[in-house]
Short mmCIF file of N, CA, C and O in Angstrom, two decimals:
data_model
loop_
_atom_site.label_atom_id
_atom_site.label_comp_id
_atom_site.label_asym_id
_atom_site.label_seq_id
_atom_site.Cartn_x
_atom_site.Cartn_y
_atom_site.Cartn_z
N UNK A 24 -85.85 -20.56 -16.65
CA UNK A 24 -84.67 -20.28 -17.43
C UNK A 24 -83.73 -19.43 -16.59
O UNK A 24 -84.09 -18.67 -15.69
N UNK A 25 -82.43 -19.67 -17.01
CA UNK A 25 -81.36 -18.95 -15.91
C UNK A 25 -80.45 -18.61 -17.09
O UNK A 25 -80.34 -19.27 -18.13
N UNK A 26 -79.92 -17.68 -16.84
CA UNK A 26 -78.67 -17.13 -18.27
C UNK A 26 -77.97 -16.24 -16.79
O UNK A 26 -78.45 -15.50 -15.93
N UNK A 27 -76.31 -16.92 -17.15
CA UNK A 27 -75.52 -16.25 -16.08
C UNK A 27 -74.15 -16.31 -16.78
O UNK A 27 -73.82 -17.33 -17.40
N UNK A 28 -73.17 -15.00 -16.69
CA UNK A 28 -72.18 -15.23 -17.41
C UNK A 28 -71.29 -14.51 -15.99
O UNK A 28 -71.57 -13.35 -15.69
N UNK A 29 -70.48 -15.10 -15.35
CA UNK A 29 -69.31 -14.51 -14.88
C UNK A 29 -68.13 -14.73 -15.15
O UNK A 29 -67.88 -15.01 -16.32
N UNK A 30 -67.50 -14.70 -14.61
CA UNK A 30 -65.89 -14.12 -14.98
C UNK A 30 -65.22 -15.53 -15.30
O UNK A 30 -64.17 -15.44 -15.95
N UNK A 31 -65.52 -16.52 -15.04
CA UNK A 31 -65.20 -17.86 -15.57
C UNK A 31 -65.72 -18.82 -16.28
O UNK A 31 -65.17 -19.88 -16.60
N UNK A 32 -67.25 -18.32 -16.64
CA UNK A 32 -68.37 -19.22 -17.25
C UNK A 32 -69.27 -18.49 -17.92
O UNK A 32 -69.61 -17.38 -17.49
N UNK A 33 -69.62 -18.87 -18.72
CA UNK A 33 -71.08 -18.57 -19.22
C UNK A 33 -72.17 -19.63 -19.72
O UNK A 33 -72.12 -20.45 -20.64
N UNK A 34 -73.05 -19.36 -18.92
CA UNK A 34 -74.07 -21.05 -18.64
C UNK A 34 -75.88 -20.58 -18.45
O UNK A 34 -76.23 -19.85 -17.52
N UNK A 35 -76.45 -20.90 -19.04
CA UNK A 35 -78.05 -21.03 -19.31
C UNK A 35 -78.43 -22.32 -18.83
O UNK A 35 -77.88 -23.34 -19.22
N UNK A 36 -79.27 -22.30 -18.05
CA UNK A 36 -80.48 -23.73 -17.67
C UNK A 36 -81.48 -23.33 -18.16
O UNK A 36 -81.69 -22.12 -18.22
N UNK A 37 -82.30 -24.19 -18.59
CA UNK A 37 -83.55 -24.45 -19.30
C UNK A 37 -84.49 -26.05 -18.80
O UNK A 37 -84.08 -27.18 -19.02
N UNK A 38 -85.69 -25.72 -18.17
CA UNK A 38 -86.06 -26.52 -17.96
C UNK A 38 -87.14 -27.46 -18.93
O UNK A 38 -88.21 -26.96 -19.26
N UNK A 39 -86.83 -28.64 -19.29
CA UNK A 39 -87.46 -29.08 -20.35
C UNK A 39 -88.28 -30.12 -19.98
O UNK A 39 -88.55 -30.97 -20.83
N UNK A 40 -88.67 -30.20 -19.00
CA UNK A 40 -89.26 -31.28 -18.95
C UNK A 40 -90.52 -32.02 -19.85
O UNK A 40 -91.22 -33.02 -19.70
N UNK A 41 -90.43 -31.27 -20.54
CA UNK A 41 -91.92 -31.54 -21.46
C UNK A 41 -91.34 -32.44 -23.05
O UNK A 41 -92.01 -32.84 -24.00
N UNK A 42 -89.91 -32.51 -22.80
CA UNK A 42 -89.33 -32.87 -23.89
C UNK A 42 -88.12 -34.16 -23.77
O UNK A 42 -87.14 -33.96 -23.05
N UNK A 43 -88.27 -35.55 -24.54
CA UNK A 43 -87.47 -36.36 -24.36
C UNK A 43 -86.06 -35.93 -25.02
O UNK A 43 -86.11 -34.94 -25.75
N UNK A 44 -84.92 -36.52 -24.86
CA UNK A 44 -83.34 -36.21 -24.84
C UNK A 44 -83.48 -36.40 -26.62
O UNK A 44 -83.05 -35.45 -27.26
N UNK A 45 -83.85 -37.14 -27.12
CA UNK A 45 -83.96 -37.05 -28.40
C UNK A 45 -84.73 -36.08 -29.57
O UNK A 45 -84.42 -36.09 -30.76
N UNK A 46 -85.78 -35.25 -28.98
CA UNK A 46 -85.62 -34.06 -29.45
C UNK A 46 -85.72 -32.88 -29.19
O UNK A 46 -86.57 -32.00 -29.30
N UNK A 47 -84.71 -32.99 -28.82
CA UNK A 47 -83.80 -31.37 -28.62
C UNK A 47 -82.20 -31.45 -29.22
O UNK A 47 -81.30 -32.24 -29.48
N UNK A 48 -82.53 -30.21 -29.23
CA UNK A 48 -81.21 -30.19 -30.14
C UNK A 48 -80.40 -28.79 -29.82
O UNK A 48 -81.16 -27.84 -29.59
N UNK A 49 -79.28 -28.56 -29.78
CA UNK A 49 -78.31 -27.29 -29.42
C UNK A 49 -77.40 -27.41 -30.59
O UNK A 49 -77.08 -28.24 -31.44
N UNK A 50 -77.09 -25.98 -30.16
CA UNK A 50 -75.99 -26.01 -31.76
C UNK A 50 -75.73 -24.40 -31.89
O UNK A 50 -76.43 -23.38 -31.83
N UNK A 51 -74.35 -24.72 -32.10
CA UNK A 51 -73.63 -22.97 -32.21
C UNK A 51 -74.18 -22.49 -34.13
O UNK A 51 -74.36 -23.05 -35.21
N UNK A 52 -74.24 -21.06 -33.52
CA UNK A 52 -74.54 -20.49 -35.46
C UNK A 52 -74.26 -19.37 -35.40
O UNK A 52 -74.81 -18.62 -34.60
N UNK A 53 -73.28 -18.96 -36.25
CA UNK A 53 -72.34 -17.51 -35.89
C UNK A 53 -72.33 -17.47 -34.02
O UNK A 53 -71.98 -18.32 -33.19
N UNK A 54 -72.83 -16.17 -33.90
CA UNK A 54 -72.85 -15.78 -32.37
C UNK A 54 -73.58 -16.03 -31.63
O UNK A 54 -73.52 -15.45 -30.55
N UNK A 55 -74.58 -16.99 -31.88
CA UNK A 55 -75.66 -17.26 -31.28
C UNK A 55 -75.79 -19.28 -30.65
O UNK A 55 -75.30 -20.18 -31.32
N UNK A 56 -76.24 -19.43 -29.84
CA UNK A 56 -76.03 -20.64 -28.91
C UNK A 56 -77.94 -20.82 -29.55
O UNK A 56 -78.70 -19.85 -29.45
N UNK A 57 -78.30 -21.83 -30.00
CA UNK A 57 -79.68 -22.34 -30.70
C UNK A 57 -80.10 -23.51 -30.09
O UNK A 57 -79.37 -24.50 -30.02
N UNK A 58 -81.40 -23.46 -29.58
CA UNK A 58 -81.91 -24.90 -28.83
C UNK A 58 -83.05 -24.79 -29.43
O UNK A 58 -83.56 -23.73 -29.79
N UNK A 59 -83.59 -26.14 -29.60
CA UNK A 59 -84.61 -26.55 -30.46
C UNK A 59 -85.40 -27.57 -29.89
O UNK A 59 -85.03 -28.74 -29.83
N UNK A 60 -86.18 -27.26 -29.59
CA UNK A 60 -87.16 -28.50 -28.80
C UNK A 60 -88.58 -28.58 -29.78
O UNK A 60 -89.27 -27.70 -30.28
N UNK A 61 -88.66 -30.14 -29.81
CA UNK A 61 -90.45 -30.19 -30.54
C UNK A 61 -91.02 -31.68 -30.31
O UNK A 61 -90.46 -32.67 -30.79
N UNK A 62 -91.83 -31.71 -29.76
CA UNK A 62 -92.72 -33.32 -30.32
C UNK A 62 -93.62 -33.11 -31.02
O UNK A 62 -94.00 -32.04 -31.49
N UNK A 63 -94.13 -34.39 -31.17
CA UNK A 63 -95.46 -34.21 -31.80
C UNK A 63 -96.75 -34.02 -31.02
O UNK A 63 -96.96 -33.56 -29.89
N UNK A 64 -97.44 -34.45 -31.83
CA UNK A 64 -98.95 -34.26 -30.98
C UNK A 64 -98.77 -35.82 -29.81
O UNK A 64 -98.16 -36.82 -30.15
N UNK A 65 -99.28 -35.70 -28.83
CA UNK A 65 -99.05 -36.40 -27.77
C UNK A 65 -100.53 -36.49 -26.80
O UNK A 65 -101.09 -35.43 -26.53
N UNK A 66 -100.93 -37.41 -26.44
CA UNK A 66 -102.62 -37.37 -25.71
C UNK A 66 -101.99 -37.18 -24.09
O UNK A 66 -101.08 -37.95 -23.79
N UNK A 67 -102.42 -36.26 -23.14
CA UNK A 67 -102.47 -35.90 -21.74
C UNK A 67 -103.40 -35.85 -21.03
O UNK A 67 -104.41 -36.01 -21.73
N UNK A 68 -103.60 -35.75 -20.21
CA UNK A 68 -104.78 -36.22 -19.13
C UNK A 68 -105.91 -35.22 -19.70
O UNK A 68 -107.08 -35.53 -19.49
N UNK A 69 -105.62 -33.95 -20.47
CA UNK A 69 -106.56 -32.91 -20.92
C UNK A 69 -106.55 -33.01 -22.06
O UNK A 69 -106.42 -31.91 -22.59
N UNK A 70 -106.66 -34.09 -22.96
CA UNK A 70 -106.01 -33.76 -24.68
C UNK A 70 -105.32 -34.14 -25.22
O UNK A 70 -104.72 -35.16 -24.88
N UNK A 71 -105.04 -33.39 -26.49
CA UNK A 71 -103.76 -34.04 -26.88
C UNK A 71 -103.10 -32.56 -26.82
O UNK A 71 -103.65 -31.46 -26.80
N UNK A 72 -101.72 -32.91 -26.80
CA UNK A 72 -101.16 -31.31 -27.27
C UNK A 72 -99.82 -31.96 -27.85
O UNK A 72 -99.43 -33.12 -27.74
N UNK A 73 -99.08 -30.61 -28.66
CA UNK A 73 -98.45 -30.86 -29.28
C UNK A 73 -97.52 -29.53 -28.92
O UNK A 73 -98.10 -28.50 -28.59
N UNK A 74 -95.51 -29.58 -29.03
CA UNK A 74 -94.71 -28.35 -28.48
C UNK A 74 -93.46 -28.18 -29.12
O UNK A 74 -92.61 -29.06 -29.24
N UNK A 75 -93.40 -27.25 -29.45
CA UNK A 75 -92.48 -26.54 -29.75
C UNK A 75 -91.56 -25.56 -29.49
O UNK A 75 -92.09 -24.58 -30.02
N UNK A 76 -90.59 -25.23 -29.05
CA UNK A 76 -89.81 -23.83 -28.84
C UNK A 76 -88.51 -23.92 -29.62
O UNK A 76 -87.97 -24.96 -29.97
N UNK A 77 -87.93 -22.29 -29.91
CA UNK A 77 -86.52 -22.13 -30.08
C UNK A 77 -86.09 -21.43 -29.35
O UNK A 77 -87.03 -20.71 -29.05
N UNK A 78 -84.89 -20.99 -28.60
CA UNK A 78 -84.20 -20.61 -28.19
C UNK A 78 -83.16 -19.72 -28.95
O UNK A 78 -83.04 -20.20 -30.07
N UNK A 79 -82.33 -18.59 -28.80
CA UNK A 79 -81.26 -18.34 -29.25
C UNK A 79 -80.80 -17.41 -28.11
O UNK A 79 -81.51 -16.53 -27.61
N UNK A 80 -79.49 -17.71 -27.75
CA UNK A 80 -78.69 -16.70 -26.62
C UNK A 80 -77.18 -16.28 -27.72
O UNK A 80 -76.43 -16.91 -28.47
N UNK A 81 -77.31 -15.03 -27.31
CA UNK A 81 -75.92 -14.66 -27.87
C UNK A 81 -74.88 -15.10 -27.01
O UNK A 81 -74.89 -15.03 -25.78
N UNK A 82 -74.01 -15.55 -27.68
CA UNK A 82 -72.37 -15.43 -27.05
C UNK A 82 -71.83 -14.44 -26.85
O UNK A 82 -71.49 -13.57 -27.65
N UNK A 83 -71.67 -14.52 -25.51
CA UNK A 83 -71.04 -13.21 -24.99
C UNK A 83 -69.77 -13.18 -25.46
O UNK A 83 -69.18 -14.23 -25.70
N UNK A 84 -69.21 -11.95 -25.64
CA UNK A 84 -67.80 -11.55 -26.44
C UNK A 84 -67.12 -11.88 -24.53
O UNK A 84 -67.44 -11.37 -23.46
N UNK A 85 -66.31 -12.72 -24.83
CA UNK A 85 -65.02 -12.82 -24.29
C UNK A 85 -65.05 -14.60 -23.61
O UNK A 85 -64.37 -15.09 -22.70
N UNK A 86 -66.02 -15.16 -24.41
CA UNK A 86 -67.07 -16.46 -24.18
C UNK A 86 -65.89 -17.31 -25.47
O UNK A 86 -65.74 -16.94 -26.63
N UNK A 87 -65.31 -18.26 -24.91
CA UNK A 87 -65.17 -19.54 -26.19
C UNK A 87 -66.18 -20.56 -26.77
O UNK A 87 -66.47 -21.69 -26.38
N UNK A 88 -66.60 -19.84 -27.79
CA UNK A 88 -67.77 -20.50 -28.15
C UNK A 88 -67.56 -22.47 -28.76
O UNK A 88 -68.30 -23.44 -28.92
N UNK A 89 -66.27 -22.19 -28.89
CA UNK A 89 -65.41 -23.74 -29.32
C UNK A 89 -65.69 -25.01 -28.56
O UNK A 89 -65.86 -26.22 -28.73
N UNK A 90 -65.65 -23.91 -27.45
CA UNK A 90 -65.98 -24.87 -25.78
C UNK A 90 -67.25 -25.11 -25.39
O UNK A 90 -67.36 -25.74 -24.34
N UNK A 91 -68.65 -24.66 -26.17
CA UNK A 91 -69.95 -24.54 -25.49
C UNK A 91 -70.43 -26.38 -25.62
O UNK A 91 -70.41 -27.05 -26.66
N UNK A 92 -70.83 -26.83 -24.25
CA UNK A 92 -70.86 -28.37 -24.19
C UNK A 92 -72.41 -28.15 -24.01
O UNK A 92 -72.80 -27.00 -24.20
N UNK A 93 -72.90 -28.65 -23.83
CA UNK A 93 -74.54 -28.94 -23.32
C UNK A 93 -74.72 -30.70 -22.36
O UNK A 93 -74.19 -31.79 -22.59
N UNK A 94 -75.70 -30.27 -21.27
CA UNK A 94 -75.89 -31.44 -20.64
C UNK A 94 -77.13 -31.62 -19.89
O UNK A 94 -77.34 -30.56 -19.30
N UNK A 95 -78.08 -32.49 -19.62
CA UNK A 95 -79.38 -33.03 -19.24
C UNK A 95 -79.37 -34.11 -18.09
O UNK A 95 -79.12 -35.32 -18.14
N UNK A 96 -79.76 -33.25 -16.93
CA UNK A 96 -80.10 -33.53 -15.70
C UNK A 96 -81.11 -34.67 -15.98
O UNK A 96 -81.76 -34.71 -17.02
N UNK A 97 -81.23 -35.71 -14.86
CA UNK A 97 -82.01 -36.34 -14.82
C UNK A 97 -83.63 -35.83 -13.95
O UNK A 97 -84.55 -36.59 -13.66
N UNK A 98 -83.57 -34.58 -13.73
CA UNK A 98 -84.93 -33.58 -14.06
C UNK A 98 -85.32 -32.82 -15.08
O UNK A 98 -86.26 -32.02 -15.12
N UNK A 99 -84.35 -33.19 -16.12
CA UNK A 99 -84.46 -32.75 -17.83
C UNK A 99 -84.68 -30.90 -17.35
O UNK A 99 -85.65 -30.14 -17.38
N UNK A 100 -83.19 -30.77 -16.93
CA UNK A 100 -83.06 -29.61 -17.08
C UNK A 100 -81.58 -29.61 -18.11
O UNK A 100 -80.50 -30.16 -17.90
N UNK A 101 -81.96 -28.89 -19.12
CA UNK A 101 -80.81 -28.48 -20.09
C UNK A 101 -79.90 -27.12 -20.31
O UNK A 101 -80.00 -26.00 -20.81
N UNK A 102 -78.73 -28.13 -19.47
CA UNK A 102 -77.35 -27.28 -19.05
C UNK A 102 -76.34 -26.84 -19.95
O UNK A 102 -75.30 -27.49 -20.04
N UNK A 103 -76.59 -25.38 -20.91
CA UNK A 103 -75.56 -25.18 -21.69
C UNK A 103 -74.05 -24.40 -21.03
O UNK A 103 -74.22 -23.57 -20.13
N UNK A 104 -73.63 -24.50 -21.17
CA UNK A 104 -72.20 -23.89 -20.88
C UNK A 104 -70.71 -23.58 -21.33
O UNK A 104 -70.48 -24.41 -22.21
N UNK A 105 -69.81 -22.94 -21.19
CA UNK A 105 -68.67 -22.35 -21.62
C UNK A 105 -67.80 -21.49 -21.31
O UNK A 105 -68.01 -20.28 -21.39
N UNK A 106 -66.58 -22.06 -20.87
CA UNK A 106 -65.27 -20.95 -20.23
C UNK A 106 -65.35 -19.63 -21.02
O UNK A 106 -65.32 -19.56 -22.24
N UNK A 107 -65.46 -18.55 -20.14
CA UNK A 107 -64.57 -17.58 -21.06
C UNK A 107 -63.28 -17.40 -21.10
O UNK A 107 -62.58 -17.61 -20.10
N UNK A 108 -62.89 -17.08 -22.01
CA UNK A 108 -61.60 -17.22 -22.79
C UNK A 108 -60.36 -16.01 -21.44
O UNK A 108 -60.49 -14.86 -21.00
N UNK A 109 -59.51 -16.90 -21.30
CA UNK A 109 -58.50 -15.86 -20.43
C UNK A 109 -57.59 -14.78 -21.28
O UNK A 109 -56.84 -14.91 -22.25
N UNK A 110 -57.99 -13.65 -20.49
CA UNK A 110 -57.83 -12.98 -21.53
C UNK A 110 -56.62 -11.97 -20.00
O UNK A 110 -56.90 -11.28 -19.02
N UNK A 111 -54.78 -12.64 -20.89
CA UNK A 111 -53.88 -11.66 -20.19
C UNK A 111 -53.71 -10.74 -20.22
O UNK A 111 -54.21 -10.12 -21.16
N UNK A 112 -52.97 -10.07 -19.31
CA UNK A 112 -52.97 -8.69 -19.38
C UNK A 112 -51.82 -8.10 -20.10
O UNK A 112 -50.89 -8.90 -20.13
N UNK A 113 -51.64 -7.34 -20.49
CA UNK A 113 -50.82 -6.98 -21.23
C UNK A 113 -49.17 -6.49 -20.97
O UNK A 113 -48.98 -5.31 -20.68
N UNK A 114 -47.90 -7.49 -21.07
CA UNK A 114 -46.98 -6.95 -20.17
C UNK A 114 -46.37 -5.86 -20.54
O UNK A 114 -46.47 -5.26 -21.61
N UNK A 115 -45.67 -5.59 -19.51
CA UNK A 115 -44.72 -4.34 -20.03
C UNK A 115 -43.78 -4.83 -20.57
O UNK A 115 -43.10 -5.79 -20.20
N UNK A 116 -43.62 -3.78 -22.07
CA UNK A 116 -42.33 -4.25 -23.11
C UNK A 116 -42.16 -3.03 -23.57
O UNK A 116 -42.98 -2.18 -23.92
N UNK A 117 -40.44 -3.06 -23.54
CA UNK A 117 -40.34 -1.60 -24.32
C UNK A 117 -40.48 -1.69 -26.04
O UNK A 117 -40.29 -2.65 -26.80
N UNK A 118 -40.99 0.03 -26.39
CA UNK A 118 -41.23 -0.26 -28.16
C UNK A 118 -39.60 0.52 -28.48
O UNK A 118 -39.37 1.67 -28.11
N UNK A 119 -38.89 -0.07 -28.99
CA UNK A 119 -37.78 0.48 -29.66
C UNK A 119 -37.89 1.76 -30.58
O UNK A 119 -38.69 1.76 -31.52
N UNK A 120 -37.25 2.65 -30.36
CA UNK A 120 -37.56 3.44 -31.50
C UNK A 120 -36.47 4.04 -32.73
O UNK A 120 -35.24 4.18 -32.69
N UNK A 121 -36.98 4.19 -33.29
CA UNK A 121 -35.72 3.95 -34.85
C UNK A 121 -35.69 5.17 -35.76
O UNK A 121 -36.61 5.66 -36.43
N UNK A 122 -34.41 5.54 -35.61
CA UNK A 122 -34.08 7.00 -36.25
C UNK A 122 -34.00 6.87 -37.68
O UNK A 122 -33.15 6.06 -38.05
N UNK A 123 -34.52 7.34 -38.40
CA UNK A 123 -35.16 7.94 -39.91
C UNK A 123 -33.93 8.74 -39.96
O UNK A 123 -33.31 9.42 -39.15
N UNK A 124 -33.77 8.34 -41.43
CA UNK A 124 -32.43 9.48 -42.21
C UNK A 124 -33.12 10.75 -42.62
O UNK A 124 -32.71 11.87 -42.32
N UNK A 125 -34.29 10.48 -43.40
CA UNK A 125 -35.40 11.74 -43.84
C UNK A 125 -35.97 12.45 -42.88
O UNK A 125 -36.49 11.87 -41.93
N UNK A 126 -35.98 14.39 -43.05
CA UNK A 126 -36.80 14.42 -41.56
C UNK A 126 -38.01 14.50 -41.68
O UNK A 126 -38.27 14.18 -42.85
N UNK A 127 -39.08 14.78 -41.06
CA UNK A 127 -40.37 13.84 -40.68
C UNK A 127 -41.49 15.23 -42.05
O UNK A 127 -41.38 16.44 -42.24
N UNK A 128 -42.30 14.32 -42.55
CA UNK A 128 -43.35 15.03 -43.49
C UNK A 128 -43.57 15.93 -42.69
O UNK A 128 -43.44 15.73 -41.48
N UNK A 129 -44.04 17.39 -43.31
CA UNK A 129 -44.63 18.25 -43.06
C UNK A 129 -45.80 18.04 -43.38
O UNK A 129 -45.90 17.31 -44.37
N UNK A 130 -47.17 18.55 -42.75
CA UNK A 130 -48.53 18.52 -43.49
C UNK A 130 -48.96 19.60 -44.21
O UNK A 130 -48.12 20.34 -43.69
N UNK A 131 -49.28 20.01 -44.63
CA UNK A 131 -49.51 21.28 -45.63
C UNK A 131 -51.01 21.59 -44.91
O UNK A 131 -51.70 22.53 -45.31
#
């Protein structure tokens, strides 16, 4: 697992190989990015076994969560990702200021 957020992205890999494209599942919920992986019971050279996991990563504040895509390597590694949001800087503007007929409250 990899969770990396810099200044233009925020992106998690997850390696799944234990799981076909059909079940897994991603999905935004409030602030949180949710992956869901499960089969069933399945026979392997040792058995049978059977798997499950969830996942949840928070969205980082300054993250567009609108934008989070997901995508699956053909080594079934599962690539979530998402711009963070550009966030300008603030220009310089003057604040006008406006003369009052009343003069200003006193506080007691």
């Amino acid at each position: 697992m990899q969770y990396k957020l810099d200044k233009d992205k925020f992106s998690v890999h997850l390696d799944v190989k234990h799981f076909a494209p059909e079940e897994l599942t991603v999905k935004v919920v409030n602030d949180f990015v949710e992956v869901h992986a499960k089969h069933e019971e399945v026979q392997d050279e040792h058995g049978f076994v059977s798997r499950e996991f969830h996942r949840r990563y928070k969205v980082p504040e300054g993250v567009d969560a609108a934008a989070i895509t997901s995508s699956l390597s053909p080594e079934r590694v599962l690539s979530i990702s998402a711009p963070t949001k550009s966030i300008k800087p603030a220009e310089e503007r003057s604040i006008p200021i406006t003369l009052q007929d009343k003069p200003a409250e006193k506080k007691k």
